[in-house]
Short mmCIF file of N, CA and C in Angstrom, two decimals:
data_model
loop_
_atom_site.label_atom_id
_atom_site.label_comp_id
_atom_site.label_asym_id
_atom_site.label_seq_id
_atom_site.Cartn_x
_atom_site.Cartn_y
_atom_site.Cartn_z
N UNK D 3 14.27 -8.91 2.10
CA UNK D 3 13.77 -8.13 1.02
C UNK D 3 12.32 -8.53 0.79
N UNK D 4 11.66 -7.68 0.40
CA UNK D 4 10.15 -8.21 0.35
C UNK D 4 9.40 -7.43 -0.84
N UNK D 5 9.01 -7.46 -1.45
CA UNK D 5 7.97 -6.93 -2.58
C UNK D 5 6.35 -6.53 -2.44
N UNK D 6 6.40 -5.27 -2.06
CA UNK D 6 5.02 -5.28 -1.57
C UNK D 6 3.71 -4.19 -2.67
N UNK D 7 2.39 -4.76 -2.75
CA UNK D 7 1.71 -3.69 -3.60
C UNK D 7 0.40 -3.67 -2.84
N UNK D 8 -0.29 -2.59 -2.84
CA UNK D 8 -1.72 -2.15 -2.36
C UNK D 8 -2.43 -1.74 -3.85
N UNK D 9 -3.21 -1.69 -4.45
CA UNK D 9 -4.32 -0.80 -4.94
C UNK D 9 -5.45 -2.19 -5.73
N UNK D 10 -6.06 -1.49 -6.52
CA UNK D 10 -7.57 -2.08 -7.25
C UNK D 10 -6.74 -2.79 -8.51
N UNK D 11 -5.96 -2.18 -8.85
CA UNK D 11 -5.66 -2.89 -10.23
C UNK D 11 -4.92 -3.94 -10.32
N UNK D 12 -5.01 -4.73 -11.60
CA UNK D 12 -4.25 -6.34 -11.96
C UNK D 12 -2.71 -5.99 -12.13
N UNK D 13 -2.52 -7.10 -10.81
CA UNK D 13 -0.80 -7.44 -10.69
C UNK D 13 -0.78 -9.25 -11.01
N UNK D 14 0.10 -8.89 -11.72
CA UNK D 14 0.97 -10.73 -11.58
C UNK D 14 2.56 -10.69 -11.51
N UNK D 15 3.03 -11.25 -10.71
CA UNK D 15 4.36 -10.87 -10.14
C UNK D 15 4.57 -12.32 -11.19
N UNK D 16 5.32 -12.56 -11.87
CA UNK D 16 6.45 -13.80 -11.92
C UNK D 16 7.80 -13.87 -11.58
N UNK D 17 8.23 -14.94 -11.12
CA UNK D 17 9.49 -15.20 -11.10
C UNK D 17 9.91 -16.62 -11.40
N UNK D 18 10.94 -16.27 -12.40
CA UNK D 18 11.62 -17.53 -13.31
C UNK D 18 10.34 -17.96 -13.83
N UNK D 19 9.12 -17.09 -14.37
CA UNK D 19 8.53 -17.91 -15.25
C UNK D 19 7.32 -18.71 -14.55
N UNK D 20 7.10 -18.27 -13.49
CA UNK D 20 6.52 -18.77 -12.00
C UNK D 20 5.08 -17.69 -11.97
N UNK D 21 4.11 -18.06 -11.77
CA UNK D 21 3.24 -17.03 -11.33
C UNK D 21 2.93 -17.07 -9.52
N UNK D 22 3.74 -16.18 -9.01
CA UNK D 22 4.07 -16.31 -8.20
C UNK D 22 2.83 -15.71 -7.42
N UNK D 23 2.65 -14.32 -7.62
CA UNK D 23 1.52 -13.61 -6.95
C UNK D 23 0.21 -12.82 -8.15
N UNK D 24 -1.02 -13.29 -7.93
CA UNK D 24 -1.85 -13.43 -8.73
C UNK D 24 -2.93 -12.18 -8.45
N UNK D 25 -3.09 -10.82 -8.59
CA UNK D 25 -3.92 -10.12 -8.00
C UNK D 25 -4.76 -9.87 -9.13
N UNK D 26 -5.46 -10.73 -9.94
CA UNK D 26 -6.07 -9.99 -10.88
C UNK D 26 -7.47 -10.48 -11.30
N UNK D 27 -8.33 -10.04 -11.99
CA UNK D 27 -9.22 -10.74 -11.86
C UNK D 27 -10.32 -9.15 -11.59
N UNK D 28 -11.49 -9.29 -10.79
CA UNK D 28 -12.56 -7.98 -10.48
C UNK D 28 -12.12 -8.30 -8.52
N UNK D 29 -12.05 -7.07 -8.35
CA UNK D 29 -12.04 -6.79 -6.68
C UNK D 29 -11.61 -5.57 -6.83
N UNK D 30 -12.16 -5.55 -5.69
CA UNK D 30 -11.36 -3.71 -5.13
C UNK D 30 -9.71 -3.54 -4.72
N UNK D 31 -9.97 -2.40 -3.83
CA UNK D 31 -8.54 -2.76 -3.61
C UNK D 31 -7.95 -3.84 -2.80
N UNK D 32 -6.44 -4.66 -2.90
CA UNK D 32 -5.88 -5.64 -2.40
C UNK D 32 -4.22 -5.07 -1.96
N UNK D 33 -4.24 -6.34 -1.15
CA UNK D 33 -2.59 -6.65 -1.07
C UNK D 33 -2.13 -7.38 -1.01
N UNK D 34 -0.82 -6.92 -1.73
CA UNK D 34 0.06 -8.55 -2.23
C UNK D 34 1.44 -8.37 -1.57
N UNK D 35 2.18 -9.52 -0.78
CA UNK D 35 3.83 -9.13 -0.37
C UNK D 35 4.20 -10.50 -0.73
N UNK D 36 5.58 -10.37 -0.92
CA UNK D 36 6.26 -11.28 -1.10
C UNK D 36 7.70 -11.18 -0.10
N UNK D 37 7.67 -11.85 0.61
CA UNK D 37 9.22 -11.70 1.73
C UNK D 37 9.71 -13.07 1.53
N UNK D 38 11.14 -12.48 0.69
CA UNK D 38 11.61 -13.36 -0.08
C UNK D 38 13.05 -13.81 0.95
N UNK D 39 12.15 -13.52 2.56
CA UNK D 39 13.38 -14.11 2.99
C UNK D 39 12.99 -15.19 4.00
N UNK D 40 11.53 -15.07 4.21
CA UNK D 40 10.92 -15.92 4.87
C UNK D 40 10.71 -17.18 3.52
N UNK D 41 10.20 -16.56 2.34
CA UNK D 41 9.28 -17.11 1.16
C UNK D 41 7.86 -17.19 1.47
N UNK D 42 7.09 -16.18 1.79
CA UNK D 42 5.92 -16.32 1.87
C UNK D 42 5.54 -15.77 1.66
N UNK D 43 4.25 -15.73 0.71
CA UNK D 43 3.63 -15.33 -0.53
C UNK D 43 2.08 -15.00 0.41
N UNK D 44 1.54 -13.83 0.53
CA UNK D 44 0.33 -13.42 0.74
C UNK D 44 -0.46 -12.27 -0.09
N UNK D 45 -1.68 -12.74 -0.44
CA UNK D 45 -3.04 -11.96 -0.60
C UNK D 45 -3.72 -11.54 0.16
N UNK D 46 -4.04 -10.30 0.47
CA UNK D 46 -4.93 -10.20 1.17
C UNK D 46 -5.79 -9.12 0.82
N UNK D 47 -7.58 -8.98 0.95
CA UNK D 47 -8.15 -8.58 0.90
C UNK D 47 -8.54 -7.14 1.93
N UNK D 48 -8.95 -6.21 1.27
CA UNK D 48 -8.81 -4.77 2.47
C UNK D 48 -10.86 -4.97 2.42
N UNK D 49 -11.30 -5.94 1.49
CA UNK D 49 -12.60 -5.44 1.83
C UNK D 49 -13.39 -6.42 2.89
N UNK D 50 -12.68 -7.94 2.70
CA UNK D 50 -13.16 -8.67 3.71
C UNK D 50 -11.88 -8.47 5.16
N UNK D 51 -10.97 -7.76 5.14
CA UNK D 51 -10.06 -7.40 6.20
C UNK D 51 -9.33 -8.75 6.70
N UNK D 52 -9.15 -10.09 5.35
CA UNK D 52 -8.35 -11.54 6.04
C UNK D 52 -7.94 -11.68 5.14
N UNK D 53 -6.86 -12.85 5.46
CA UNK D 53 -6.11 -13.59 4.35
C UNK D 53 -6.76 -14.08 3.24
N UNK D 54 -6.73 -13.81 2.44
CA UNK D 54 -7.14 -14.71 1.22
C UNK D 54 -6.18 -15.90 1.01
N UNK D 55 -4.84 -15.28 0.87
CA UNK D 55 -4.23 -16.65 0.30
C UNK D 55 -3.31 -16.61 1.18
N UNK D 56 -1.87 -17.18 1.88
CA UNK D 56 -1.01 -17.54 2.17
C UNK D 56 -0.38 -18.29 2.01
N UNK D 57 0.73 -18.59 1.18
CA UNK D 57 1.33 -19.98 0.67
C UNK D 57 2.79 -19.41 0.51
N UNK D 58 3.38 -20.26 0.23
CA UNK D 58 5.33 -20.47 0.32
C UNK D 58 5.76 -20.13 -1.12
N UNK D 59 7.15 -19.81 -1.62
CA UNK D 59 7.16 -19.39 -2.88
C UNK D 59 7.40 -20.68 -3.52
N UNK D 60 7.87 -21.86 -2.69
CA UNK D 60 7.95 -23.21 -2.91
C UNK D 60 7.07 -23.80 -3.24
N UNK D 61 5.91 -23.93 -2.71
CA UNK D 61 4.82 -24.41 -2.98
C UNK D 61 4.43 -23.45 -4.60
N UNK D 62 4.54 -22.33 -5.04
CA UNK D 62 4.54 -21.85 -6.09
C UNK D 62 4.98 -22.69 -7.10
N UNK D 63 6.56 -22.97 -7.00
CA UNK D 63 7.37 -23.99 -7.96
C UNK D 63 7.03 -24.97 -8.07
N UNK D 64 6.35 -25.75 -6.79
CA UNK D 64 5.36 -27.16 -6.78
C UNK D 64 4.37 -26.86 -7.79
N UNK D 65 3.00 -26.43 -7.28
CA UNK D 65 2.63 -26.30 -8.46
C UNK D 65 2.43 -25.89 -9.80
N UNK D 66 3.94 -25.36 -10.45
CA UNK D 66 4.31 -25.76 -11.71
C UNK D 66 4.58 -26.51 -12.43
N UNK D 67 5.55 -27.27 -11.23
CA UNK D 67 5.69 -28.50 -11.82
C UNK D 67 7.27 -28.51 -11.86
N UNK D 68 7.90 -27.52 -11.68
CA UNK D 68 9.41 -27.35 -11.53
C UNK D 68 10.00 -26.93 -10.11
N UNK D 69 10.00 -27.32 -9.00
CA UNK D 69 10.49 -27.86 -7.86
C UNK D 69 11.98 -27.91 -7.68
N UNK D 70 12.05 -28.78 -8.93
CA UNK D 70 13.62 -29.34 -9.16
C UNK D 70 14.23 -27.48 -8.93
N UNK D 71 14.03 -26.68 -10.01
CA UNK D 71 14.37 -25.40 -9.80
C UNK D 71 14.46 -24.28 -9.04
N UNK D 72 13.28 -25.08 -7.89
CA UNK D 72 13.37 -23.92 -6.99
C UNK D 72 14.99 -23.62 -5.77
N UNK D 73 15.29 -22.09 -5.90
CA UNK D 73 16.57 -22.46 -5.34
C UNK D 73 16.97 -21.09 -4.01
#
């Protein structure tokens, strides 16, 4: 299963309270997926055409600080 968005405007996905995927802020258009079966969390930019971010949904719960919860 995966969660996916394209356009210009501010997304913040949470889960459990988690800011999981962060699209907000000034930029054009972006993209955000979440494949929640791998757990990997990507940003990416359509104007520089690369990853911006790539990180785990784990590493998400790490830096919250609740780990213990991730499940």
């Amino acid at each position: 299963m995966t969660f996916q968005f394209r356009g210009d405007d501010d997304v913040y996905l949470y889960i459990d309270g988690v800011l999981v995927l962060d699209l907000g802020g000034i930029h054009g258009i972006c993209q955000g997926h979440v494949n929640f079966s791998t757990g990997i969390v990507r940003r990416q930019s359509d104007t520089t055409s690369g990853v911006v971010e790539d990180v785990s949904l784990y590493q998400r719960y790490v830096d919250a600080g609740i780990a213990d919860q991730f499940e």
